[in-house]
CSV table of C-alpha atoms in Angstrom, one decimal:
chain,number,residue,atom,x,y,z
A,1,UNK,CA,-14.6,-93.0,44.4
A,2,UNK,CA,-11.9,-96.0,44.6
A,3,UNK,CA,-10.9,-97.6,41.6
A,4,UNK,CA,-7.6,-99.3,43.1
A,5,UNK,CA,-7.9,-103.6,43.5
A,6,UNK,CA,-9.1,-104.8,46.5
A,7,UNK,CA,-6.5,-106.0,49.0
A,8,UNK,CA,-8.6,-109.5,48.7
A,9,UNK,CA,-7.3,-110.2,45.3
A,10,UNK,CA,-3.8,-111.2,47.0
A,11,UNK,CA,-6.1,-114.2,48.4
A,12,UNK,CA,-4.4,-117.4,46.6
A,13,UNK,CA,-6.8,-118.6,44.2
A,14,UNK,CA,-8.1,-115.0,43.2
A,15,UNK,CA,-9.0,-114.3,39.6
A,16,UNK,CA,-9.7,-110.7,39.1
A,17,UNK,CA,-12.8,-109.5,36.9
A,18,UNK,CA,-13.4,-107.8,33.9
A,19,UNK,CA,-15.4,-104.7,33.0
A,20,UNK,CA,-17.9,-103.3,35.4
A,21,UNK,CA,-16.5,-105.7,38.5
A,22,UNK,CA,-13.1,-104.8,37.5
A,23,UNK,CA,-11.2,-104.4,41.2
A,24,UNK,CA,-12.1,-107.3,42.9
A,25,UNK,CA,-12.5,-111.0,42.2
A,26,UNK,CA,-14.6,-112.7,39.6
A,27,UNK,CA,-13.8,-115.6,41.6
A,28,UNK,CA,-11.4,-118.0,43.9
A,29,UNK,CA,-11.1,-121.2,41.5
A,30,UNK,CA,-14.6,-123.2,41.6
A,31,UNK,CA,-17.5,-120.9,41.4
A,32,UNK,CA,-20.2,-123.7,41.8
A,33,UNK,CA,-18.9,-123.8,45.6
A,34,UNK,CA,-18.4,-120.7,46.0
A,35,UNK,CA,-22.2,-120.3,44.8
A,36,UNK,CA,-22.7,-123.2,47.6
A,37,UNK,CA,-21.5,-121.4,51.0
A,38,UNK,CA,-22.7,-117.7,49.6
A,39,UNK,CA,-26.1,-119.5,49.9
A,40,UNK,CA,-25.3,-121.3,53.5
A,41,UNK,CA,-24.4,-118.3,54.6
A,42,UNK,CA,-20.9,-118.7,55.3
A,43,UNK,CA,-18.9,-117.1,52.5
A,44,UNK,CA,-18.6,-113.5,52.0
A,45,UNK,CA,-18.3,-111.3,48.3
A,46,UNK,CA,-16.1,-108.9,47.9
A,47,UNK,CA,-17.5,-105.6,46.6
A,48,UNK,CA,-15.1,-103.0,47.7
A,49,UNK,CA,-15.2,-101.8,44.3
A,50,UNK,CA,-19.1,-100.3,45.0
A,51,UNK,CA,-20.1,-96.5,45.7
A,52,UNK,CA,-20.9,-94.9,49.0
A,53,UNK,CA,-22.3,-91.6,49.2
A,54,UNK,CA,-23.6,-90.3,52.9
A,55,UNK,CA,-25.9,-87.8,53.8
A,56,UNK,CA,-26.6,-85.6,57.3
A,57,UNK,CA,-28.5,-82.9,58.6
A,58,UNK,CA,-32.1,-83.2,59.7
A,59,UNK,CA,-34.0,-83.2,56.5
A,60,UNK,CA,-32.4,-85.7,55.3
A,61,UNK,CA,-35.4,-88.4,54.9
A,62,UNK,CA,-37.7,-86.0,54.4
A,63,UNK,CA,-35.8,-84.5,51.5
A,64,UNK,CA,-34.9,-88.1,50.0
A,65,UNK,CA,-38.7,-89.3,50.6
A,66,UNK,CA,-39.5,-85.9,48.3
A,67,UNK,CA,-37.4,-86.6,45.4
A,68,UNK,CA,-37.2,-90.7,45.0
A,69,UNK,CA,-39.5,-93.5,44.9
A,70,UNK,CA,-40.3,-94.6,48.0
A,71,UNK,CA,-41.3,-93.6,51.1
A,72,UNK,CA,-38.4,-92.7,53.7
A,73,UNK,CA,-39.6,-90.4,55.6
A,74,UNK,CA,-40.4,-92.7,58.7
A,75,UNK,CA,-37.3,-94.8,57.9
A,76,UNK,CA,-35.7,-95.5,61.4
A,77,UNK,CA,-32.5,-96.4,62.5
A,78,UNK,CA,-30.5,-100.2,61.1
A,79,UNK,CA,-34.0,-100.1,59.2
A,80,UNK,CA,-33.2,-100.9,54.8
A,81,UNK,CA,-34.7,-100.0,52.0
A,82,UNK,CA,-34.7,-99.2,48.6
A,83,UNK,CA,-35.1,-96.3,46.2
A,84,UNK,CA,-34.9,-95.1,42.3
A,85,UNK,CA,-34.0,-91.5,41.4
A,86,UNK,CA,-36.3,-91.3,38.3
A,87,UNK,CA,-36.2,-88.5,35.1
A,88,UNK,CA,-39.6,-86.7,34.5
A,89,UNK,CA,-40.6,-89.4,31.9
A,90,UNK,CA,-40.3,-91.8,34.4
A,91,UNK,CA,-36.9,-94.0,33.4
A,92,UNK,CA,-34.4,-95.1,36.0
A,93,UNK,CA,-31.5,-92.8,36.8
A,94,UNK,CA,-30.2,-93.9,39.6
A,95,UNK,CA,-30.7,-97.0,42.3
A,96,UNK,CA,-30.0,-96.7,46.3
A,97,UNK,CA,-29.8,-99.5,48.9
A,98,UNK,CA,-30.6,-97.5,51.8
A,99,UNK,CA,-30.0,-97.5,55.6
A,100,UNK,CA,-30.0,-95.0,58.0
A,101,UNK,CA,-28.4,-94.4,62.2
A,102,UNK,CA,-30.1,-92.3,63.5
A,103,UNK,CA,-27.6,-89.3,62.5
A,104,UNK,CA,-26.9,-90.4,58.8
A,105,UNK,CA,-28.7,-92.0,55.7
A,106,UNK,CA,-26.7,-94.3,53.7
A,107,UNK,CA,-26.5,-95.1,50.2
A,108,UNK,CA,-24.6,-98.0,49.0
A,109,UNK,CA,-24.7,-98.0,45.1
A,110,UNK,CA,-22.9,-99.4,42.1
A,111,UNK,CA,-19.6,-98.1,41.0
A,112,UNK,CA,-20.9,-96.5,37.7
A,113,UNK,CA,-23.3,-94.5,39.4
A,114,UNK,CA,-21.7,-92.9,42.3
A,115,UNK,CA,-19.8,-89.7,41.2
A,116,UNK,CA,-23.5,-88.9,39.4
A,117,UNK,CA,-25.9,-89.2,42.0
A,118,UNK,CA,-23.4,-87.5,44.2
A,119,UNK,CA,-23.6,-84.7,41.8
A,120,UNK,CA,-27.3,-84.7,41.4
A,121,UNK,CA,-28.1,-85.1,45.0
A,122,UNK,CA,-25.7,-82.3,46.1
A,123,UNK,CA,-26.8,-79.9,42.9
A,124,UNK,CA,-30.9,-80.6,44.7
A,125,UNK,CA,-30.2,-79.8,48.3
A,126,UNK,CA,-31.2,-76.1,47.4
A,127,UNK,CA,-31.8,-74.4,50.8
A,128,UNK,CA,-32.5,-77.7,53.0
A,129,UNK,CA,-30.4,-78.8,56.0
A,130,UNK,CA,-28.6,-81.9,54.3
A,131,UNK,CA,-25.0,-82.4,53.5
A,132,UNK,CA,-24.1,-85.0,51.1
A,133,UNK,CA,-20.4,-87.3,50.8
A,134,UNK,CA,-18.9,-89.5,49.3
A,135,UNK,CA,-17.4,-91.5,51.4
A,136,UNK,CA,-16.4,-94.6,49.5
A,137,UNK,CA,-12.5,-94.0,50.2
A,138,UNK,CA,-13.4,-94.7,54.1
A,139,UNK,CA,-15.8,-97.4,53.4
A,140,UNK,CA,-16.2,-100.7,52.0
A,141,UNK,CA,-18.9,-102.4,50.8
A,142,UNK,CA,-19.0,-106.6,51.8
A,143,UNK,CA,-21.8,-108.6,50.6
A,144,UNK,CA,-23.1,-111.9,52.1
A,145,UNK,CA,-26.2,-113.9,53.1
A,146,UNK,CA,-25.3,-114.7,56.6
A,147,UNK,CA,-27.8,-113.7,59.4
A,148,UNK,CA,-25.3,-112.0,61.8
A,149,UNK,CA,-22.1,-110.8,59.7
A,150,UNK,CA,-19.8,-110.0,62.5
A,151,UNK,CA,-19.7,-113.6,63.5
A,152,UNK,CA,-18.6,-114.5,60.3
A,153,UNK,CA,-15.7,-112.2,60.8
A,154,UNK,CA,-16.7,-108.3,60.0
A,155,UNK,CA,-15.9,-105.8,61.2
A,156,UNK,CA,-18.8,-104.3,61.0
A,157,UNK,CA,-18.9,-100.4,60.8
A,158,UNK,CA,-21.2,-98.3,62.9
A,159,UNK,CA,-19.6,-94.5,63.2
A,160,UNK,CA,-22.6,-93.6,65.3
A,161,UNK,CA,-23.7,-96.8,67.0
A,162,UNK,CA,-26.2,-98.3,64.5
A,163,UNK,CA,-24.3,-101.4,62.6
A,164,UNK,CA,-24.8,-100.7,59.2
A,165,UNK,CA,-25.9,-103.7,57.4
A,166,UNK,CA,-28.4,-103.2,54.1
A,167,UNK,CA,-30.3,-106.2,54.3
A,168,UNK,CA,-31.9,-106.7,50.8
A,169,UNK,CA,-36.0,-105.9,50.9
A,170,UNK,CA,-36.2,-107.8,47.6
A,171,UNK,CA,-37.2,-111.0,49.8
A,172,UNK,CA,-40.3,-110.0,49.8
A,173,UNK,CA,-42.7,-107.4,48.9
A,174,UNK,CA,-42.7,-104.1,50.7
A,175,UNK,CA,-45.2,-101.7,52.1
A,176,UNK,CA,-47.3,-100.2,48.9
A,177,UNK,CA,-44.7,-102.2,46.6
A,178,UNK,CA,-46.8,-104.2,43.6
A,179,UNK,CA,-45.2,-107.7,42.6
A,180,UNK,CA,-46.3,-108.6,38.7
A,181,UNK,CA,-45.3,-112.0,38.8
A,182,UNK,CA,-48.3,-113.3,41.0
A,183,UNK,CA,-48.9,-116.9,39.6
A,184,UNK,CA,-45.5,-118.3,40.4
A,185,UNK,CA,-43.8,-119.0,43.5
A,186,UNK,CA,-41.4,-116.3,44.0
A,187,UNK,CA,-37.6,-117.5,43.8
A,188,UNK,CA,-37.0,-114.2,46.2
A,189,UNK,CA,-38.6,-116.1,49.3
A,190,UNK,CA,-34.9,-117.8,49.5
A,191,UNK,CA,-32.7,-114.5,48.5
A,192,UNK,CA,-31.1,-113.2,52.1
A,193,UNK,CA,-28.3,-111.0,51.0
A,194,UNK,CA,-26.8,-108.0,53.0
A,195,UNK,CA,-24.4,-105.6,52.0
A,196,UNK,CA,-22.5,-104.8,55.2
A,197,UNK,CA,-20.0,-101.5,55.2
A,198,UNK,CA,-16.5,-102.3,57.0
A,199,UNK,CA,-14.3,-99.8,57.3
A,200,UNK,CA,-11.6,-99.9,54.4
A,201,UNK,CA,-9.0,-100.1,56.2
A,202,UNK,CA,-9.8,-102.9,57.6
A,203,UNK,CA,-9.7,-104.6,54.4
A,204,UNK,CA,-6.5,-106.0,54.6
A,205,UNK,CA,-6.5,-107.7,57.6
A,206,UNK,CA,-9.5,-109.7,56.5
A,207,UNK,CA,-7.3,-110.7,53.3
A,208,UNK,CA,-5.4,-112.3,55.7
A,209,UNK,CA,-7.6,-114.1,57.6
A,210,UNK,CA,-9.6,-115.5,54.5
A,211,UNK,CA,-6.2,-117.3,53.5
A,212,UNK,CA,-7.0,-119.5,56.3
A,213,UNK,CA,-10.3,-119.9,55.6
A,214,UNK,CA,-12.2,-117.8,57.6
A,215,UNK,CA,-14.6,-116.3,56.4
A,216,UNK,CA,-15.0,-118.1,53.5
A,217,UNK,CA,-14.6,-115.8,49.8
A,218,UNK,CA,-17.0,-116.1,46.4
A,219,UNK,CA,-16.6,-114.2,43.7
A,220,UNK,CA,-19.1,-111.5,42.0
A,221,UNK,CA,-19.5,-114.9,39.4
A,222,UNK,CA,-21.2,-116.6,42.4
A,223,UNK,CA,-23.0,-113.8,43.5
A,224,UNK,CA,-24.6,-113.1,39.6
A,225,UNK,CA,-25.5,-116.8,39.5
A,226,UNK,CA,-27.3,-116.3,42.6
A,227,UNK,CA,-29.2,-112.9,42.2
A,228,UNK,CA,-30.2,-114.3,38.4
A,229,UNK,CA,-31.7,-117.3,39.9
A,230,UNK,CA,-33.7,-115.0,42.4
A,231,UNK,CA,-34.8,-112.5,39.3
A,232,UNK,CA,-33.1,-109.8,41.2
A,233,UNK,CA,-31.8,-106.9,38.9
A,234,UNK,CA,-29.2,-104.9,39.3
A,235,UNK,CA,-28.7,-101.5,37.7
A,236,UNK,CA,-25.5,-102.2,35.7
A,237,UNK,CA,-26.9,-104.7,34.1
A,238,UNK,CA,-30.3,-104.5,33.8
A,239,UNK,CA,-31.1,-100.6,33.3
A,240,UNK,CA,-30.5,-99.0,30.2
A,241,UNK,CA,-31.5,-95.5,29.1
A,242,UNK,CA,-35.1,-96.4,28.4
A,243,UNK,CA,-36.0,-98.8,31.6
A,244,UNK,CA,-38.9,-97.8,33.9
A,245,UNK,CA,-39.3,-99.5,37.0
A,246,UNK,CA,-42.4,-101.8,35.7
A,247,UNK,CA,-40.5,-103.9,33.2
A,248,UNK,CA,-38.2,-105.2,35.9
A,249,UNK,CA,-40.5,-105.7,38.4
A,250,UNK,CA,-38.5,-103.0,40.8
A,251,UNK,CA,-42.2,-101.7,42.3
A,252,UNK,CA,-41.8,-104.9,44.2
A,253,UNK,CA,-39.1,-103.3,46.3
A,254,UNK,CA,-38.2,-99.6,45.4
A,255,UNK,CA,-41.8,-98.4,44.8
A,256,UNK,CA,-44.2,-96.6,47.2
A,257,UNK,CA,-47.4,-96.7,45.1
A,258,UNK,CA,-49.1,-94.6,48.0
A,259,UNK,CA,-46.6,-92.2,49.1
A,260,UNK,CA,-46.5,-88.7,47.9
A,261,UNK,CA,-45.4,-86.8,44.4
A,262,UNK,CA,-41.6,-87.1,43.2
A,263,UNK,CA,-40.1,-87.1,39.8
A,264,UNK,CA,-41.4,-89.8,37.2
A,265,UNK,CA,-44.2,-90.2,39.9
A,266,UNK,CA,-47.1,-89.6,37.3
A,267,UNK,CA,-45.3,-92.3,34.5
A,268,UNK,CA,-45.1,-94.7,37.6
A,269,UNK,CA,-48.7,-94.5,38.3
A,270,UNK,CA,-50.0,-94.1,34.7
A,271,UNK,CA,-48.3,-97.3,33.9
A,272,UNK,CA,-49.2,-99.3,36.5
A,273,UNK,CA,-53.0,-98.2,36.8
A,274,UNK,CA,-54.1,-98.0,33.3
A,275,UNK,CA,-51.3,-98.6,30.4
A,276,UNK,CA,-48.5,-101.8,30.3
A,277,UNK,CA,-44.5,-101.2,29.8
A,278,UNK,CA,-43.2,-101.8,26.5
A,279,UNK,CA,-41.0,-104.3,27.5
A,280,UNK,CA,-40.7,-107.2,30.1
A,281,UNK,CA,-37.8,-109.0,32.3
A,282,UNK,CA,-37.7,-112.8,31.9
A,283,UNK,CA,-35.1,-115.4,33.1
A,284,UNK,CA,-33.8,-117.5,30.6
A,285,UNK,CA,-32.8,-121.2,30.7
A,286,UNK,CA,-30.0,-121.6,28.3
A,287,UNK,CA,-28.9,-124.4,26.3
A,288,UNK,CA,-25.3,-125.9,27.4
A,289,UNK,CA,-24.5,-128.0,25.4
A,290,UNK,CA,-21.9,-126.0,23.2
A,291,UNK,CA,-21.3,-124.5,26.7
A,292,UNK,CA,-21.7,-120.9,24.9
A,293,UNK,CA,-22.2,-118.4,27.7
A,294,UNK,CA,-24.3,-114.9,26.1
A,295,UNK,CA,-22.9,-111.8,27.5
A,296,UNK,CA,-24.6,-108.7,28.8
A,297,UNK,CA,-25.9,-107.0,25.5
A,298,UNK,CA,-26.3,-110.5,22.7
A,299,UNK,CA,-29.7,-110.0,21.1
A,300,UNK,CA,-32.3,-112.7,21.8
A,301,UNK,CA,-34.6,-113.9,19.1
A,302,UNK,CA,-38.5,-114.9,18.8
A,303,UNK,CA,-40.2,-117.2,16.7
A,304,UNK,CA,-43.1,-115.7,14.5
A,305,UNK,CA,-45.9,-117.3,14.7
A,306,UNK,CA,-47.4,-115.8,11.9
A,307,UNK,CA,-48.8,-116.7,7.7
A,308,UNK,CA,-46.0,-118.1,6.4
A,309,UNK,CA,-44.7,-114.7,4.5
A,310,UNK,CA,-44.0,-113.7,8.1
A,311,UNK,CA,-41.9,-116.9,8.5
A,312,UNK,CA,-38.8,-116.8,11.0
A,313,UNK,CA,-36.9,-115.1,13.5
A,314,UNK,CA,-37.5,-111.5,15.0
A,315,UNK,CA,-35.5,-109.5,17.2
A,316,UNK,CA,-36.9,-108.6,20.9
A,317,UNK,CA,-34.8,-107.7,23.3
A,318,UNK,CA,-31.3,-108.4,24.7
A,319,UNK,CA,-28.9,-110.3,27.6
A,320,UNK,CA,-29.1,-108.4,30.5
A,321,UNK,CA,-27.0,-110.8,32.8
A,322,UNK,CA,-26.0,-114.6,32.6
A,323,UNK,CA,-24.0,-116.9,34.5
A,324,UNK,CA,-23.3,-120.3,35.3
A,325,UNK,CA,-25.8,-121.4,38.2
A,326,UNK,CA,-24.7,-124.7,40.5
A,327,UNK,CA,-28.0,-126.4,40.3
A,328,UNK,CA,-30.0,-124.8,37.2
A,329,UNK,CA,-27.3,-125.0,34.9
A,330,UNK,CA,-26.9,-121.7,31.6
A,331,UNK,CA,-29.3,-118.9,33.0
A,332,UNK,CA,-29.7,-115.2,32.1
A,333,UNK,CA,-32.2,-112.7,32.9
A,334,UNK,CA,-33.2,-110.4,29.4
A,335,UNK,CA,-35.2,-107.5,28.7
A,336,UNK,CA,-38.1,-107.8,25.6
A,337,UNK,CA,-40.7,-106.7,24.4
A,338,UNK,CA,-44.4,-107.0,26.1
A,339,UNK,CA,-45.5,-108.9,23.0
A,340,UNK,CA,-43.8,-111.7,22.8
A,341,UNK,CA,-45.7,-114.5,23.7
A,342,UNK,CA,-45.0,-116.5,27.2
A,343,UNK,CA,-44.8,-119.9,25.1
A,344,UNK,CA,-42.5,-118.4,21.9
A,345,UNK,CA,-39.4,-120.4,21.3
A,346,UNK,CA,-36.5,-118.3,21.5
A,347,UNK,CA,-32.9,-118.0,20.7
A,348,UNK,CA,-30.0,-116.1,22.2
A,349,UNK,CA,-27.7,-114.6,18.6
A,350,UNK,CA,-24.1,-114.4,20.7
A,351,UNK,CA,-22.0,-111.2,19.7
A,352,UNK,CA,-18.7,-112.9,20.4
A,353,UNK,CA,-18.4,-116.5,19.0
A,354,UNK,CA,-21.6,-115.9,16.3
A,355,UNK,CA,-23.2,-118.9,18.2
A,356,UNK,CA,-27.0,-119.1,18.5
A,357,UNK,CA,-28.5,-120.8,22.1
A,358,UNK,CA,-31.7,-122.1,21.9
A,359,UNK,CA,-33.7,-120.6,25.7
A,360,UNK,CA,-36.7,-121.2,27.3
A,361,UNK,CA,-38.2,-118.3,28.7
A,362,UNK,CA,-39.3,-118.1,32.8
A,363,UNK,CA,-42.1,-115.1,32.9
A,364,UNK,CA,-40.7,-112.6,35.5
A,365,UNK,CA,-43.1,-110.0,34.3
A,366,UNK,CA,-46.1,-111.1,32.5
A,367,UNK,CA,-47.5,-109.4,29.3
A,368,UNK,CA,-50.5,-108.0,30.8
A,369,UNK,CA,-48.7,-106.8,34.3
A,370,UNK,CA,-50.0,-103.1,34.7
A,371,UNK,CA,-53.4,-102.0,33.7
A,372,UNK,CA,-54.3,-102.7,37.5
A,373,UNK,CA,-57.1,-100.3,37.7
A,374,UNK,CA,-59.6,-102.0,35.7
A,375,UNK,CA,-61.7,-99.4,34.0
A,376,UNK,CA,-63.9,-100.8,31.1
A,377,UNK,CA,-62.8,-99.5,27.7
A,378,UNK,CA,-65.5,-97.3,26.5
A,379,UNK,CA,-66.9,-98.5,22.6
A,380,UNK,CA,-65.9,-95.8,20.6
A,381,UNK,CA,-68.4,-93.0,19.2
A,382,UNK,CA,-70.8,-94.4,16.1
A,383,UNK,CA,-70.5,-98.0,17.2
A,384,UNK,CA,-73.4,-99.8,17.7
A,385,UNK,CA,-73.1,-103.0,20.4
């Protein structure tokens, strides 16, 4: 795994980021615009700074279909996907953009998770005919929402003839995927992004060529303000140790609700058919007008609605992501509690300033989302109806 700077930060204009995007830019001098042509199509987003991990042999999808959440076994060639590596109880260990040639299955994957799901997958491969690499020192990881990415200027790899071009499947929902947030027109329906693997070498040459323009550069502040908008989560940001798939509506994309037994299966399925999950993703539209930006972690505050000797302000949840969207203005997506009502008045307490943000919750996934099987509750024993 790389952690060297991009040769893209020598671009004029490049301001490096901080913490988990550390190595490439956070953006080029004016992220609204940037934000502008990653949308048209015709800028590209560094994220050389991602994880690749390959891996060969014939049982490859088999063996991945076995021990993830969805089905892969019938994934053919320049075909994407998406997959969770669960723990027993059910919570999220690892996420996967996948793609596979033909010969090899790829996994593109955020920085902080490749040298462990490396580890893991190589420490399950028991007696099966799979070899798995990490092959992040020959490959780079490019992001971008044009249709066709070498004619933007990529050099697109394809080490055994298949280009390989993750195209996201969060657009729309997959093949025995569930989607809780039904009664809203999906902001998805206008999210096209692709992660497309250049070889990294060839890095610097396309440094050189976006000093005249061409392709076009955003920053990962560009691309957050976009993903947010689209309530598209990300496992750096919005996993933490206790997240199941549920509360961030993930069965919409990396969820086969019909396939076959893996790890965490049975949590998956007892949620989803019969219980709720404890907590809930919403997006949040922040107040500007101190121009106070919350940051990944600040606790958000409800309302009570309750006698008043419950008067005032809870805690439920916490600041997933946020950014600074071109058109929508302060948003962030958070993580809280089931109960919390869709209509509560809430406030974002921020960690670094000690400024409070008034928000106005969008319902991502609703209170009720799960329970799908609809048996009757039974009146308990001694109860006369």
């Amino acid at each position: 795994m790389t952690d060297a700077a991009s040769p893209l930060l020598s671009v004029p204009g490049a301001v490096r980021a901080e913490g988990l995007d550390d190595g490439v830019a956070a953006h080029y001098g004016n992220p609204n615009v940037e934000q502008r042509r990653l949308e048209d199509g015709t800028a590209i987003v560094d994220l050389s700074h991602a994880g690749v991990v390959s891996i060969t042999g014939p049982d490859r999808l088999t063996w991945l279909n076995s021990i993830s959440s969805q089905a892969l076994d019938r994934l053919a060639p320049g075909e994407s996907s998406e997959t969770l590596i669960l723990d027993p109880q059910g919570r999220i260990e690892y996420d996967a953009h996948v793609v596979d040639d033909g010969v090899t299955t790829w996994l593109l994957v955020d920085r902080v998770e490749t040298t462990g799901l490396f580890t893991w997958l190589d420490r399950m491969r028991f007696t099966l005919r799979v070899e798995v690499a990490d092959r992040t020192e020959e490959f780079a990881t490019i992001g971008t929402m044009a249709t066709d990415a070498a004619a933007i200027g990529l050099d697109v790899a394809a080490p055994n003839g298949v280009p390989l071009v993750w195209r996201d499947p969060w657009s729309e929902i997959a093949v025995g995927g569930w989607q809780y947030a039904s009664d809203v027109e999906h902001p998805a329906a206008d999210w096209r992004f692709s992660e497309v693997l250049v070889p990294r070498a060839s890095l610097a040459d396309l440094a050189e060529r976006a000093v005249s323009g061409t392709p076009a550069l955003a920053g990962t502040l560009a691309l957050d303000a976009v993903r947010i908008a689209a309530w598209r989560p990300r496992f750096s940001t919005e996993v933490d140790e206790r997240s199941i798939p549920h509360e961030l509506d993930w069965l919409r994309s990396a969820v086969h609700l019909d396939k076959g037994c893996y790890r965490g299966q049975e949590t998956v399925a007892k949620v989803h058919n019969l219980g709720h999950p404890p907590r809930r993703l919403v997006m949040l539209h922040l107040d500007g007008s101190d121009t106070v930006l919350p940051a990944h972690g600040d606790e958000v505050f409800a309302e009570r609605k309750r006698p008043e000797t419950e008067a005032g302000w809870r805690e439920v949840g916490s600041v997933t992501s946020s950014a600074m969207h071109h058109e929508l203005g302060p948003i962030a997506l958070a993580v809280i509690r089931r109960g919390v009502p869709v209509d509560a008045p809430l406030e974002v307490h921020t960690a670094e300033t000690g400024e409070v943000v008034a928000a106005a919750q969008v319902v991502v996934v609703p209170p009720e989302a799960g329970a799908t099987a609809g048996i009757p509750r039974m009146p308990r024993l001694g109860i006369r109806r």
